[in-house]
Structures are given as C-alpha cells and as structure tokens.
C-alpha cells in the first residue's frame, strides 16, 4: 500500500508551510524525494498518483516533473544504486576505468541491475565533486577518490548491509 | 599570499557549529545591518564592486537595485546553490564546512531586499549538505537570528532549503524559479525579469552562494574596503575550484591579482602537474567557457602575463581568451585528448538540455554524435566543419544561455586544436591506441619550470 506514515505526513505538511498559501505545488520536488525513499527507491505510477492526491495536483503535473529530473527513478532499481560520474574532469582522472571495473565486478552493463537485485550501475554527469575524482554517488553520500580497492570495499559494505 | 576572507576560519575546529562560529565573530554583520537602512546596504554592496560569483559576473548591487517594489506584494531572495557546471565545486565547500556564513549573508541580504521568506535552492545530489544547512538554520533560528522581530528590529525573516532533483538547467535563474514552483526546469523568456516577476510572479533576486556570503565582509568592513582588494573591476576575493591533472585539486580563495601561472604551479595552490608532465590546455572558468592551449592560457595575445581575474581571463575575446565564469578550473596535461574531453562535455550538454528550443535540443545531440564519431576514429574531414556549423547555429538562438554554454566548448576546441581533430580523422586506427599528446605543437608552448 502506498501511504505515508503519520510522521511523514507531518513532514509533508511542514514542507507545504514553507510556501505561500495555495502554492503547495512547490512542495512537489521534496515530496517526490520522500516518496522515492519510502516506496522502494523508485516512483511507480501508483506512487506518483498518491503524491498528486496529497498535493492536490493533476497526475500529469507529477509525471511531467518526475520524468524531467534525473534523480527520480521511473523504473525499479537495485537495493544499492551506484551512480558514477563520467564527465570531463572525472574522465581526466580515470572514471572510464572505474566504470569498466564495476561492470566487470558486478557482471552487468551500465543501466542494468544484478540478477539478485542488489546492485544497479548508472553513469551520471558531473555531481560537483570534480576535485575529488573519480567519484560516485551512493545513497545520500558521495564516495570520492575512487580506486579499484575502494570499489571492492564499497561492494563488500553493501553486501554486508544486505545480509 | 592571498588574505583569506570567506575561508579565513574554515580550519577552526567546530566552525560548522553556531557557538564556535559566533565566538569567531559570526553574525556581527547582521547586528550592524539591522541598524542601517536597506538602501544603505544596497549602496555598500554597490561600492564594493561585488560581481555575481555564479558565472555571469553581473554587478550585485545593480542587480539588487532593479528589484521592483509594488505595494502589498512580497519579495523574495533565492540563493542559487544548484552548482552544476562541470569543474565547479566551490559553493559546496563553503556550505559544507562553514554553513553559517551563507545564512548570515542571507539574513543581511534579505533585509536589504525586503524578503521575509528566503530560499536556498540546492542541487538534489547535495543531500547531506542540505541537512547541514537545515541544522545551521535551526541553530540560527533558536538564537534569534531568524524568525519574528529579529534583534528587536521589527524585521521578520525565515529561510528554507529546497533540493532540486538532478538538472543542470536549474542553475539558470528562471529555470530555478520554475523548479522552485514545482515544475519542470524550463527557462522562461525574459522579460519580465525575475526582479519584476520571479517566483510566484513576485519580485525576486536570485544570487549565487558565494555572492551572498561575500555580503558579510562587505557589511562588516565596508564596501570601500572590499573594493580595495583585487584589481580593476575584479574586486574582492574569488573562490576557485581546481581539478583535472594537478597535484592539489581543491578549493582556493584568491585575490584576483595572481597570475594563472602562479595559480597552477605554486605550492600554495594547485602545486603543478603530476609526474612532472607538461601543461597542454585548461578550461579556466567551468566547462562552458573556452578551452585555451597552454601558451594562450599563461600569456595573453598581447604578450602580458595572464591573471586570474575577470578582465585578464577574457582578454582577447574568444579568439585568444576565455572567461572567469564560475571559477571551475580544469587542467589537462600533455597526455589528454582534447577531442575526447570535448566529447564528454558535449554529452553533458545533450543530457542537460531542457528540450525547449530546437537549436539546443537537436544541436547538442548532433554535436555529441559527431564528436563521438571523430573520437572513435570514424570521422571525416567534413565532420569538423559540420561541427563548427552546428555550434554557430546554436549560439545566440536559444531562450537561455545553455545553448551558448554548449556551443562555446566545441567552438574553442576546434578553434585552438583543429590539428588534433584532423589527426583523428587521418589516423583512424592510431587514435584508438594513443593520444595526440603535446608533441605536435610543443614548440609554441612555453613550459614554465615548476
Ligand atoms: S566531473 Fe565528475 S564530479 Fe564533476
């Protein structure tokens, strides 16, 4: 069932209060972030419709926003999502090799999820960590100065978390 | 050695927290500002010569003076913390390690502009930094720097953060406002300008994080004192985020009198290039500004030492110069491939085009494809001219500056490195195994001794 807990509903209300009367649409981006976190790491149509109802929007207003921003996943993703930056400055510092290594380690291509549903690999464009390259986003944090050893350690860490 | 202003206290243990920040002299500018008239604050900012630190370099005081003041309609300050220009990670540094600096600057600026509710629009990926800012806002509120009747002045102010969700275009101010309204980040046609009709059609000023932070020292020390730092119209200090092939990537605060050469080679800043390699090229102000080969980077066409400031970096126009931009300083060593690097940037801009204007939507895709073709040894000579033609048709023909931002890197790469593009076409197999490197034009590149 796609329903926020009372605690989360309170948070939604609080976010809406940041904007003028009647402008609750402004809460859409933050509420979509919350919904994605709560309901399995991606935004199903059901989830988006639920958010539309909460904010008194037409469903299309939610779909068009969800499909515009790259952080919203419109398809299910693995339990652990690796988003590796591949833009210029990261490329200069070896992001290509890191991406190849992760592909090889997890035995998937970019955009795919491992058969056990644990890992998804994506490439992304500059995340503002160019001086700490190569890097990836994992959950709410950045993992920077990546090396093969660090990638191994992160994968182990994820596996341990899932056990 | 640059006298640090914004980063002066960054290494003080615990400076993230309110008590330490306050003990180190934090929030003094709010105490002072609230005894001034809002117009006087705008005047100080004008006197300081402060220019927008996000990329465009527009005089901040002038921007502030444009804000419309229609009777009965609230006004808003929105801080642009969307920092998405490749090579740029300076605002992040400031917000992550000394968050109260931004909050302090925002309270003063909100008072000057008459904004009772101000927002920080921060890129969605900076999720943990949003938490840091929320914490700082809560502390400031608890200490009476935010809320109703601040310090008994009668001025009310609230600050809220809002996370984006992964869209470079939202760094463009009107796209940012659309996004803040909960819509797709499609830039608006100007006029009307945000100063007249911004968020929710209300008068709005959008300023970069670093710009707003700089208001703190301007109020504390006075606009004139701030204007004395730096050179010409490049007043004050600037944060530079340096990356690519350098020994010490990171964020540096510079006063804008130092030379590019010193910035790259001095141990105080980038510390030279790893493994003693030679400098090939550099993009000095974020991915959208023109790339320059080493010789033009270090010396202007007039033969003068190039300095790290607005005027000097753009000396010679796009023919032989570049721009200060956002301060995202990307260095390429002798083994890097300019075609490949440009390809990654073209891919970036294709990915980030909002799709509203055809020249940008279609053109960025074409540029990416052609660059990939050349980079992988499948290019033809006529592709280079086609690429040139496409970038020209994008530049100036779009609603927002993303079109220009996408066109410039491609134009500059062909302008200065055409031989490298041609080499790819002429050596389809070789270009897959090795880079063009520096050998072919090393003669005219003056390589400074570290
Ligand atoms: S290029 Fe990878 S974080 Fe900026």
Coordinates of C-alpha atoms and ligand atoms in Angstrom, one line a residue:
Chain A
X1 CA 0.0 0.0 0.0
X2 CA 1.3 3.4 -1.0
X3 CA 0.6 5.6 2.1
X4 CA 3.0 7.8 4.1
X5 CA 3.2 7.2 7.8
X6 CA 1.7 9.9 10.1
X7 CA 5.2 11.1 10.8
X8 CA 5.9 11.5 7.0
X9 CA 2.6 13.2 6.5
X10 CA 3.6 15.7 9.2
X11 CA 6.8 16.3 7.3
X12 CA 4.8 16.9 4.1
X13 CA 2.6 19.4 5.9
X14 CA 5.7 21.2 7.2
X15 CA 7.2 21.4 3.7
X16 CA 4.0 22.9 2.3
X17 CA 4.1 25.5 5.0
X18 CA 7.3 26.9 3.5
X19 CA 5.4 28.3 0.6
X20 CA 2.6 30.8 0.3
X21 CA -1.0 29.8 0.6
X22 CA -2.2 27.8 -2.4
X23 CA 1.3 27.2 -3.7
X24 CA 1.7 23.7 -2.4
X25 CA 2.8 22.6 -5.8
X26 CA 6.2 24.0 -4.8
X27 CA 6.5 21.0 -2.4
X28 CA 6.4 18.6 -5.3
X29 CA 10.2 18.0 -5.7
X30 CA 10.8 17.5 -2.0
X31 CA 7.8 15.2 -1.6
X32 CA 8.8 13.1 -4.6
X33 CA 12.2 12.7 -3.0
X34 CA 10.5 11.5 0.2
X35 CA 8.2 9.2 -1.8
X36 CA 11.1 7.6 -3.7
X37 CA 12.9 6.9 -0.5
X38 CA 9.9 5.5 1.2
X39 CA 8.4 3.4 -1.5
X40 CA 11.2 1.2 -2.8
X41 CA 13.7 3.6 -4.4
X42 CA 11.6 4.4 -7.5
X43 CA 8.5 6.2 -8.5
X44 CA 5.7 3.9 -9.7
X45 CA 2.6 5.4 -11.3
X46 CA 0.8 4.4 -8.1
X47 CA 3.3 6.4 -6.1
X48 CA 3.1 9.4 -8.3
X49 CA -0.7 9.3 -8.2
X50 CA -0.6 9.2 -4.5
X51 CA 1.7 12.3 -4.4
X52 CA -0.6 14.1 -6.8
X53 CA -3.5 13.4 -4.5
X54 CA -1.6 14.7 -1.4
X55 CA -0.7 18.0 -3.1
X56 CA -4.0 18.4 -5.0
X57 CA -2.4 18.2 -8.4
X58 CA -3.3 16.6 -11.6
X59 CA -1.4 13.3 -12.0
X60 CA 0.2 14.7 -15.3
X61 CA 1.7 17.5 -13.3
X62 CA 3.6 14.9 -11.3
X63 CA 4.5 12.7 -14.2
X64 CA 6.0 15.6 -16.2
X65 CA 8.2 16.6 -13.3
X66 CA 9.2 13.1 -12.3
X67 CA 10.3 12.4 -15.9
X68 CA 12.3 15.7 -16.2
X69 CA 14.7 15.3 -13.3
X70 CA 17.4 12.6 -13.4
X71 CA 17.3 11.7 -9.7
X72 CA 13.8 10.3 -9.9
X73 CA 13.9 6.6 -11.0
X74 CA 10.9 5.7 -13.1
X75 CA 12.0 2.0 -13.1
X76 CA 12.8 -0.2 -10.2
X77 CA 16.5 -0.1 -9.2
X78 CA 18.6 -2.5 -7.2
X79 CA 18.9 -2.2 -3.4
X80 CA 22.2 -0.4 -3.9
X81 CA 22.5 2.2 -6.6
X82 CA 25.9 3.2 -7.9
X83 CA 25.9 6.4 -9.9
X84 CA 29.4 7.0 -11.3
X85 CA 30.3 10.4 -12.8
X86 CA 31.7 10.3 -16.3
X87 CA 32.0 14.0 -17.2
X88 CA 35.3 15.6 -18.3
X89 CA 37.1 16.3 -15.1
X90 CA 36.3 12.8 -13.7
X91 CA 37.3 11.3 -17.1
X92 CA 40.7 13.1 -16.8
X93 CA 41.2 11.2 -13.6
X94 CA 40.2 7.7 -14.7
X95 CA 36.4 7.4 -14.4
X96 CA 36.3 5.2 -17.5
X97 CA 38.5 2.6 -15.8
X98 CA 36.3 2.7 -12.6
X99 CA 33.1 2.2 -14.7
X100 CA 34.7 -0.7 -16.5
X101 CA 35.9 -2.2 -13.3
X102 CA 32.4 -2.0 -11.7
X103 CA 30.9 -3.5 -14.8
X104 CA 33.3 -6.4 -14.6
X105 CA 32.9 -6.9 -10.8
X106 CA 29.2 -6.9 -10.9
X107 CA 28.9 -8.5 -14.3
X108 CA 26.4 -6.0 -15.6
X109 CA 26.3 -3.2 -18.1
X110 CA 25.6 0.4 -17.4
X111 CA 21.9 0.8 -16.7
X112 CA 21.4 -2.8 -15.5
X113 CA 20.7 -4.5 -12.2
X114 CA 22.4 -7.6 -10.9
X115 CA 20.3 -10.8 -11.0
X116 CA 20.0 -10.9 -7.2
X117 CA 18.5 -7.4 -7.3
X118 CA 21.3 -6.0 -5.1
X119 CA 23.1 -3.6 -7.4
X120 CA 22.3 -1.2 -10.2
X121 CA 25.0 0.7 -12.1
X122 CA 24.3 4.1 -13.7
X123 CA 26.6 6.7 -15.2
X124 CA 25.7 10.3 -14.4
X125 CA 27.0 13.7 -15.4
X126 CA 29.1 16.0 -13.1
X127 CA 28.0 15.9 -9.5
X128 CA 30.2 18.7 -8.2
X129 CA 33.0 16.6 -6.9
X130 CA 35.4 17.2 -9.8
X131 CA 38.4 17.8 -7.5
X132 CA 37.8 14.5 -5.7
X133 CA 37.6 12.4 -8.8
X134 CA 36.8 9.7 -9.8
X135 CA 33.6 9.6 -7.7
X136 CA 30.2 8.2 -7.4
X137 CA 27.0 8.8 -5.6
X138 CA 25.8 6.1 -3.3
X139 CA 22.7 6.7 -1.3
X140 CA 22.8 10.2 0.2
X141 CA 26.6 10.4 0.1
X142 CA 29.4 10.8 -2.3
X143 CA 32.3 8.3 -2.5
X144 CA 35.3 10.1 -3.8
X145 CA 38.9 9.4 -4.9
X146 CA 37.7 6.0 -6.1
X147 CA 40.2 3.2 -6.7
X148 CA 39.6 -0.4 -7.5
X149 CA 40.3 -1.3 -3.9
X150 CA 37.7 1.3 -2.7
X151 CA 35.2 -0.1 -5.1
X152 CA 35.8 -3.6 -3.7
X153 CA 35.3 -2.3 -0.2
X154 CA 32.1 -0.5 -1.1
X155 CA 30.7 -3.6 -2.7
X156 CA 31.6 -5.6 0.4
X157 CA 30.0 -3.0 2.6
X158 CA 26.8 -3.2 0.6
X159 CA 26.7 -6.9 0.7
X160 CA 27.2 -6.9 4.5
X161 CA 24.3 -4.5 4.9
X162 CA 22.0 -6.7 2.9
X163 CA 22.7 -9.8 4.9
Chain B
X1 CA 49.7 35.1 -0.3
X2 CA 46.0 36.0 -0.6
X3 CA 44.5 37.3 2.6
X4 CA 41.6 34.9 3.0
X5 CA 38.1 36.3 3.7
X6 CA 35.5 33.7 3.1
X7 CA 37.8 30.8 4.0
X8 CA 39.6 32.6 6.8
X9 CA 38.1 30.5 9.5
X10 CA 37.4 27.3 7.6
X11 CA 40.0 25.4 9.6
X12 CA 38.8 26.5 13.0
X13 CA 37.7 23.3 14.8
X14 CA 33.9 23.1 15.1
X15 CA 33.3 26.2 12.9
X16 CA 30.3 24.3 11.5
X17 CA 28.5 24.9 14.8
X18 CA 26.8 28.0 15.9
X19 CA 28.8 28.6 19.1
X20 CA 32.1 28.4 17.5
X21 CA 31.0 30.5 14.5
X22 CA 29.6 33.2 16.8
X23 CA 32.7 33.2 19.0
X24 CA 34.8 33.8 15.9
X25 CA 32.8 36.9 15.1
X26 CA 29.9 35.4 13.2
X27 CA 26.6 37.3 12.8
X28 CA 28.3 40.7 13.5
X29 CA 27.1 41.8 10.1
X30 CA 23.5 41.1 11.0
X31 CA 23.8 43.3 14.1
X32 CA 25.3 46.1 12.0
X33 CA 22.9 45.7 9.1
X34 CA 19.8 45.9 11.2
X35 CA 20.9 49.4 12.4
X36 CA 21.2 50.5 8.8
X37 CA 18.6 51.4 6.2
X38 CA 18.1 48.7 3.5
X39 CA 19.1 51.3 0.8
X40 CA 22.3 51.9 2.7
X41 CA 23.2 48.2 2.5
X42 CA 22.5 48.2 -1.3
X43 CA 24.7 51.2 -1.5
X44 CA 27.6 49.4 0.3
X45 CA 27.3 46.4 -2.0
X46 CA 27.4 48.8 -5.0
X47 CA 30.5 50.4 -3.6
X48 CA 32.2 47.1 -3.1
X49 CA 32.1 46.3 -6.8
X50 CA 31.0 42.8 -6.0
X51 CA 30.1 40.8 -9.1
X52 CA 28.0 37.7 -9.3
X53 CA 30.1 34.7 -8.5
X54 CA 27.9 32.2 -10.3
X55 CA 29.3 32.7 -13.7
X56 CA 27.9 35.8 -15.4
X57 CA 29.8 38.3 -13.2
X58 CA 26.9 40.9 -13.2
X59 CA 27.4 43.6 -10.5
X60 CA 25.4 42.5 -7.5
X61 CA 24.4 45.9 -6.2
X62 CA 23.0 46.9 -9.5
X63 CA 21.0 43.7 -9.7
X64 CA 19.6 44.4 -6.2
X65 CA 18.6 47.9 -7.2
X66 CA 16.4 46.5 -10.0
X67 CA 14.0 44.7 -7.7
X68 CA 10.5 46.0 -8.1
X69 CA 8.6 47.1 -5.0
X70 CA 4.9 47.1 -5.8
X71 CA 2.7 47.8 -2.9
X72 CA 1.5 44.8 -1.0
X73 CA 3.4 42.1 -2.9
X74 CA 6.0 40.1 -1.1
X75 CA 9.5 40.0 -2.4
X76 CA 12.0 37.0 -2.2
X77 CA 15.6 36.3 -2.1
X78 CA 16.5 32.9 -3.6
X79 CA 20.0 31.6 -3.3
X80 CA 21.3 29.6 -6.2
X81 CA 23.1 26.6 -4.7
X82 CA 22.5 24.5 -7.8
X83 CA 26.2 24.4 -8.6
X84 CA 26.2 22.1 -11.6
X85 CA 28.7 23.5 -14.0
X86 CA 31.4 20.8 -14.6
X87 CA 34.6 21.8 -12.8
X88 CA 32.7 23.8 -10.2
X89 CA 32.5 22.7 -6.5
X90 CA 33.3 25.8 -4.6
X91 CA 29.8 26.6 -3.1
X92 CA 29.6 23.1 -1.8
X93 CA 32.8 23.6 0.1
X94 CA 31.5 26.8 1.7
X95 CA 28.1 25.3 2.6
X96 CA 29.6 22.1 3.9
X97 CA 32.3 23.5 6.1
X98 CA 31.1 26.9 7.2
X99 CA 27.3 26.9 6.6
X100 CA 26.6 29.8 8.9
X101 CA 28.5 32.1 6.6
X102 CA 25.7 31.7 4.0
X103 CA 22.9 32.0 6.5
X104 CA 24.5 35.2 7.9
X105 CA 24.8 36.7 4.4
X106 CA 21.3 35.7 3.6
X107 CA 19.8 37.5 6.6
X108 CA 21.6 40.7 5.7
X109 CA 20.7 40.4 2.1
X110 CA 17.1 39.6 2.9
X111 CA 16.9 42.7 5.0
X112 CA 18.3 44.8 2.2
X113 CA 15.9 43.4 -0.3
X114 CA 12.9 43.2 1.9
X115 CA 12.5 39.5 1.7
X116 CA 10.7 38.0 4.7
X117 CA 10.9 34.4 3.3
X118 CA 14.1 33.4 1.5
X119 CA 15.1 30.2 -0.1
X120 CA 18.2 28.2 -0.8
X121 CA 17.7 26.1 -3.9
X122 CA 20.4 23.4 -3.7
X123 CA 21.2 20.7 -6.2
X124 CA 19.4 17.5 -5.3
X125 CA 22.6 15.4 -5.1
X126 CA 24.0 17.6 -2.2
X127 CA 21.6 15.8 0.1
X128 CA 23.9 15.7 3.1
X129 CA 24.8 19.4 2.7
X130 CA 21.1 20.2 2.8
X131 CA 21.0 18.6 6.2
X132 CA 24.0 20.7 7.3
X133 CA 22.2 23.9 6.2
X134 CA 18.9 22.9 7.8
X135 CA 20.8 22.3 11.0
X136 CA 22.5 25.7 10.7
X137 CA 19.2 27.4 10.0
X138 CA 17.6 25.7 13.1
X139 CA 20.5 26.9 15.2
X140 CA 20.3 30.5 13.9
X141 CA 16.5 30.5 14.5
X142 CA 17.0 29.2 18.0
X143 CA 19.4 32.0 18.7
X144 CA 17.0 34.7 17.4
X145 CA 18.8 35.5 14.2
X146 CA 15.8 34.2 12.3
X147 CA 12.1 34.4 13.0
X148 CA 10.0 37.3 14.0
X149 CA 11.3 40.7 15.0
X150 CA 15.0 39.9 14.7
X151 CA 17.0 41.7 17.4
X152 CA 14.0 43.9 18.1
X153 CA 14.4 45.5 14.7
X154 CA 10.9 44.7 13.5
X155 CA 12.3 42.7 10.6
X156 CA 11.0 39.1 10.2
X157 CA 12.8 36.5 8.2
X158 CA 12.6 32.8 7.6
X159 CA 15.0 30.7 5.4
X160 CA 14.1 27.4 3.8
X161 CA 16.1 24.9 1.8
X162 CA 14.7 23.2 -1.2
X163 CA 16.5 20.4 -3.0
X164 CA 16.5 20.1 -6.8
X165 CA 16.5 16.6 -8.4
X166 CA 19.3 16.5 -10.9
X167 CA 19.0 19.1 -13.7
X168 CA 21.9 21.4 -14.7
X169 CA 19.5 23.7 -16.3
X170 CA 18.0 24.7 -12.9
X171 CA 21.2 26.7 -12.3
X172 CA 19.8 29.1 -14.8
X173 CA 17.8 31.6 -12.7
X174 CA 14.4 31.4 -14.4
X175 CA 14.6 27.6 -14.7
X176 CA 15.5 27.5 -11.0
X177 CA 12.4 29.6 -10.2
X178 CA 10.2 27.2 -12.2
X179 CA 11.7 24.3 -10.3
X180 CA 11.0 26.1 -7.0
X181 CA 7.4 26.3 -8.1
X182 CA 7.4 22.5 -8.5
X183 CA 7.6 22.4 -12.3
X184 CA 10.0 21.2 -15.0
X185 CA 13.1 23.4 -15.2
X186 CA 12.2 25.1 -18.4
X187 CA 13.8 28.6 -18.6
X188 CA 11.4 31.5 -19.0
X189 CA 11.5 34.1 -21.7
X190 CA 12.8 37.4 -20.4
X191 CA 11.5 40.0 -19.9
X192 CA 9.9 40.0 -17.5
X193 CA 13.0 39.6 -15.4
X194 CA 12.9 37.9 -12.0
X195 CA 13.4 41.3 -10.3
X196 CA 9.9 42.2 -11.6
X197 CA 8.2 38.8 -11.8
X198 CA 10.1 36.0 -10.2
X199 CA 8.9 33.1 -8.1
X200 CA 5.1 33.0 -7.9
X201 CA 5.2 36.1 -10.1
X202 CA 6.7 38.1 -7.2
X203 CA 9.8 40.3 -7.4
X204 CA 12.7 38.0 -6.8
X205 CA 16.5 38.3 -6.6
X206 CA 18.5 35.1 -7.4
X207 CA 22.1 35.2 -6.3
X208 CA 24.9 32.6 -6.1
X209 CA 26.0 31.2 -2.7
X210 CA 29.4 32.8 -2.8
X211 CA 27.9 36.2 -3.8
X212 CA 25.7 36.2 -0.8
X213 CA 28.5 35.1 1.5
X214 CA 30.6 38.0 0.3
X215 CA 28.0 40.4 1.6
X216 CA 29.1 39.6 5.2
X217 CA 32.6 41.1 4.9
X218 CA 31.2 43.9 2.8
X219 CA 28.9 45.0 5.6
X220 CA 31.5 44.3 8.3
X221 CA 34.4 46.2 6.8
X222 CA 32.5 48.5 4.4
X223 CA 32.1 48.4 0.6
X224 CA 35.2 50.6 0.0
X225 CA 37.5 48.3 2.0
X226 CA 36.3 45.3 -0.1
X227 CA 36.8 47.2 -3.3
X228 CA 40.4 47.8 -2.4
X229 CA 41.1 44.1 -2.6
X230 CA 41.8 42.8 -6.1
X231 CA 42.3 44.8 -9.2
X232 CA 40.2 47.0 -11.5
X233 CA 36.7 45.7 -11.8
X234 CA 37.7 42.4 -10.2
X235 CA 37.2 43.4 -6.6
X236 CA 37.3 41.2 -3.5
X237 CA 38.4 37.6 -3.4
X238 CA 37.1 34.7 -5.6
X239 CA 36.8 31.0 -4.8
X240 CA 38.3 28.8 -7.4
X241 CA 37.7 25.1 -7.6
X242 CA 40.6 23.5 -9.3
X243 CA 40.6 20.0 -10.8
X244 CA 41.8 17.8 -13.6
X245 CA 45.5 17.0 -13.8
X246 CA 47.0 18.9 -10.9
X247 CA 48.8 17.9 -7.8
X248 CA 46.5 19.6 -5.3
X249 CA 42.9 19.7 -6.5
X250 CA 40.6 21.6 -4.2
X251 CA 39.0 25.0 -3.4
X252 CA 41.2 28.0 -3.2
X253 CA 40.4 31.6 -2.3
X254 CA 42.4 34.0 -4.4
X255 CA 42.6 37.7 -4.6
X256 CA 42.4 38.4 -8.3
X257 CA 45.9 39.8 -8.8
X258 CA 47.8 36.5 -9.0
X259 CA 48.8 35.1 -12.4
X260 CA 47.5 31.9 -13.9
X261 CA 51.0 30.5 -13.9
X262 CA 51.4 31.1 -10.2
X263 CA 48.0 29.5 -9.6
X264 CA 48.9 26.3 -11.4
X265 CA 52.5 25.9 -10.3
X266 CA 52.7 27.4 -6.9
X267 CA 52.5 25.1 -3.9
X268 CA 50.1 27.4 -2.3
X269 CA 47.5 26.5 -4.9
X270 CA 47.5 23.7 -7.5
X271 CA 51.1 22.6 -6.9
X272 CA 51.9 21.9 -10.5
X273 CA 51.1 18.9 -12.7
X274 CA 51.5 15.3 -11.5
X275 CA 54.6 13.3 -12.6
X276 CA 56.2 16.4 -14.0
X277 CA 54.1 16.3 -17.1
X278 CA 53.6 19.4 -19.2
X279 CA 50.5 21.6 -19.3
X280 CA 48.5 21.1 -22.5
X281 CA 45.3 23.1 -22.0
X282 CA 43.0 24.5 -19.5
X283 CA 39.3 25.5 -19.1
X284 CA 39.6 28.3 -16.5
X285 CA 36.0 29.0 -15.6
X286 CA 33.8 26.0 -15.7
X287 CA 33.1 23.6 -18.6
X288 CA 31.2 26.1 -20.8
X289 CA 34.0 28.7 -21.1
X290 CA 36.5 28.4 -24.0
X291 CA 39.4 25.9 -23.5
X292 CA 42.8 27.5 -24.1
X293 CA 46.1 25.9 -25.1
X294 CA 48.9 26.4 -22.6
X295 CA 50.6 29.3 -24.4
X296 CA 47.4 31.4 -24.6
X297 CA 46.4 30.5 -21.1
X298 CA 49.6 31.7 -19.5
X299 CA 50.2 34.8 -21.7
X300 CA 47.6 37.0 -23.5
X301 CA 47.9 37.6 -27.2
X302 CA 49.5 41.0 -26.2
X303 CA 52.3 39.1 -24.5
X304 CA 51.2 40.0 -21.0
X305 CA 51.1 37.6 -18.1
X306 CA 47.5 36.4 -17.8
X307 CA 46.0 37.0 -14.4
X308 CA 43.2 35.1 -12.5
X309 CA 40.6 37.8 -12.9
X310 CA 37.5 38.7 -15.0
X311 CA 39.3 41.1 -17.3
X312 CA 42.5 39.3 -17.9
X313 CA 41.0 35.9 -18.4
X314 CA 38.7 37.3 -21.1
X315 CA 41.4 39.4 -22.7
X316 CA 41.5 38.9 -26.4
X317 CA 37.8 37.8 -26.5
X318 CA 37.1 34.3 -27.6
X319 CA 39.7 34.5 -30.4
X320 CA 42.6 34.2 -27.9
X321 CA 40.9 34.5 -24.4
X322 CA 38.4 32.7 -22.2
X323 CA 36.3 33.7 -19.2
X324 CA 36.4 33.7 -15.4
X325 CA 32.9 32.0 -15.4
X326 CA 32.1 30.1 -12.2
X327 CA 35.8 29.6 -11.2
X328 CA 35.8 25.9 -12.2
X329 CA 39.4 25.5 -13.2
X330 CA 40.0 22.3 -15.3
X331 CA 43.6 21.4 -16.2
X332 CA 44.6 19.0 -18.9
X333 CA 48.1 17.5 -19.0
X334 CA 50.1 16.6 -22.1
X335 CA 48.6 13.1 -22.4
X336 CA 45.0 14.2 -22.5
X337 CA 42.9 14.1 -25.6
X338 CA 41.0 17.4 -26.3
X339 CA 38.6 15.6 -28.7
X340 CA 37.6 13.1 -26.0
X341 CA 37.3 15.7 -23.3
X342 CA 35.1 17.9 -25.5
X343 CA 33.0 14.8 -26.3
X344 CA 32.3 14.3 -22.7
X345 CA 31.2 17.9 -22.4
X346 CA 29.0 17.7 -25.4
X347 CA 27.4 14.6 -24.0
X348 CA 26.9 16.5 -20.7
X349 CA 25.1 19.4 -22.5
X350 CA 22.9 17.0 -24.6
X351 CA 21.9 15.3 -21.4
X352 CA 21.1 18.6 -19.7
X353 CA 19.3 20.4 -22.5
X354 CA 15.7 21.0 -21.3
X355 CA 14.4 20.4 -24.8
X356 CA 12.5 23.6 -25.2
X357 CA 14.5 25.3 -28.0
X358 CA 15.2 23.3 -31.2
X359 CA 18.7 24.6 -31.8
X360 CA 19.9 23.4 -28.4
X361 CA 17.7 20.2 -28.2
X362 CA 18.8 19.0 -31.7
X363 CA 22.1 20.6 -31.9
X364 CA 23.6 19.2 -28.7
X365 CA 22.6 15.7 -29.8
X366 CA 24.3 16.2 -33.2
X367 CA 27.5 17.6 -31.6
X368 CA 27.7 14.6 -29.2
X369 CA 27.3 12.1 -32.0
X370 CA 29.8 13.8 -34.4
X371 CA 32.4 14.2 -31.6
X372 CA 32.0 10.5 -30.7
X373 CA 32.4 9.6 -34.3
X374 CA 35.6 11.6 -34.6
X375 CA 36.9 10.4 -31.2
X376 CA 36.4 6.7 -32.2
X377 CA 38.3 7.1 -35.5
X378 CA 35.2 7.1 -37.7
X379 CA 35.2 10.8 -38.5
X380 CA 35.6 12.5 -41.9
X381 CA 37.2 15.9 -42.5
X382 CA 33.8 17.4 -43.3
X383 CA 32.5 16.5 -39.9
X384 CA 34.8 19.1 -38.4
X385 CA 33.2 21.8 -40.5
X386 CA 29.8 20.4 -39.7
X387 CA 30.5 20.6 -36.0
X388 CA 31.6 24.2 -36.4
X389 CA 28.5 25.0 -38.3
X390 CA 26.2 23.4 -35.7
X391 CA 27.7 25.2 -32.8
X392 CA 27.3 28.5 -34.6
X393 CA 23.6 27.8 -35.2
X394 CA 23.1 27.1 -31.5
X395 CA 24.9 30.1 -30.1
X396 CA 22.6 33.1 -29.5
X397 CA 19.5 31.2 -30.8
X398 CA 18.0 29.9 -27.6
X399 CA 15.9 31.2 -24.7
X400 CA 18.6 30.6 -22.1
X401 CA 22.4 30.6 -22.0
X402 CA 22.6 26.8 -22.0
X403 CA 22.8 27.0 -25.8
X404 CA 25.8 29.2 -25.7
X405 CA 27.3 27.1 -22.9
X406 CA 27.1 24.0 -25.1
X407 CA 28.4 25.8 -28.2
X408 CA 31.4 27.5 -26.7
X409 CA 33.4 24.5 -25.6
X410 CA 33.1 22.9 -29.0
X411 CA 33.9 26.1 -30.9
X412 CA 37.0 26.7 -28.8
X413 CA 38.2 23.1 -29.1
X414 CA 38.1 23.4 -32.9
X415 CA 39.5 26.9 -32.9
X416 CA 42.6 26.0 -30.9
X417 CA 43.0 22.3 -31.5
X418 CA 41.8 21.8 -35.1
X419 CA 45.1 19.9 -35.9
X420 CA 44.1 17.3 -33.2
X421 CA 40.7 16.8 -34.8
X422 CA 42.3 16.4 -38.2
X423 CA 44.8 13.9 -36.8
X424 CA 41.9 11.8 -35.5
X425 CA 40.4 11.8 -39.0
X426 CA 43.7 11.0 -40.7
X427 CA 44.7 8.3 -38.2
X428 CA 41.6 6.3 -37.5
X429 CA 43.4 3.3 -36.0
X430 CA 46.2 5.1 -34.2
X431 CA 43.8 7.4 -32.4
X432 CA 42.2 4.4 -30.7
X433 CA 45.6 3.4 -29.2
X434 CA 47.2 6.7 -28.4
X435 CA 46.6 10.3 -27.8
X436 CA 47.7 13.2 -29.9
X437 CA 49.5 14.5 -26.9
X438 CA 51.7 17.5 -27.0
X439 CA 54.4 16.6 -29.4
X440 CA 52.9 18.2 -32.4
X441 CA 52.8 21.7 -31.2
X442 CA 55.1 21.7 -28.3
X443 CA 57.3 24.3 -30.0
X444 CA 55.0 27.2 -29.4
X445 CA 54.0 26.2 -25.9
X446 CA 56.2 27.8 -23.3
X447 CA 56.5 25.4 -20.5
X448 CA 57.3 27.1 -17.2
X449 CA 59.6 25.4 -14.8
X450 CA 57.8 24.4 -11.6
Ligands
LIG1 S1 33.1 15.8 -13.4 FE1 32.7 14.2 -12.1 S2 32.0 15.3 -10.4 FE2 32.4 16.9 -11.8

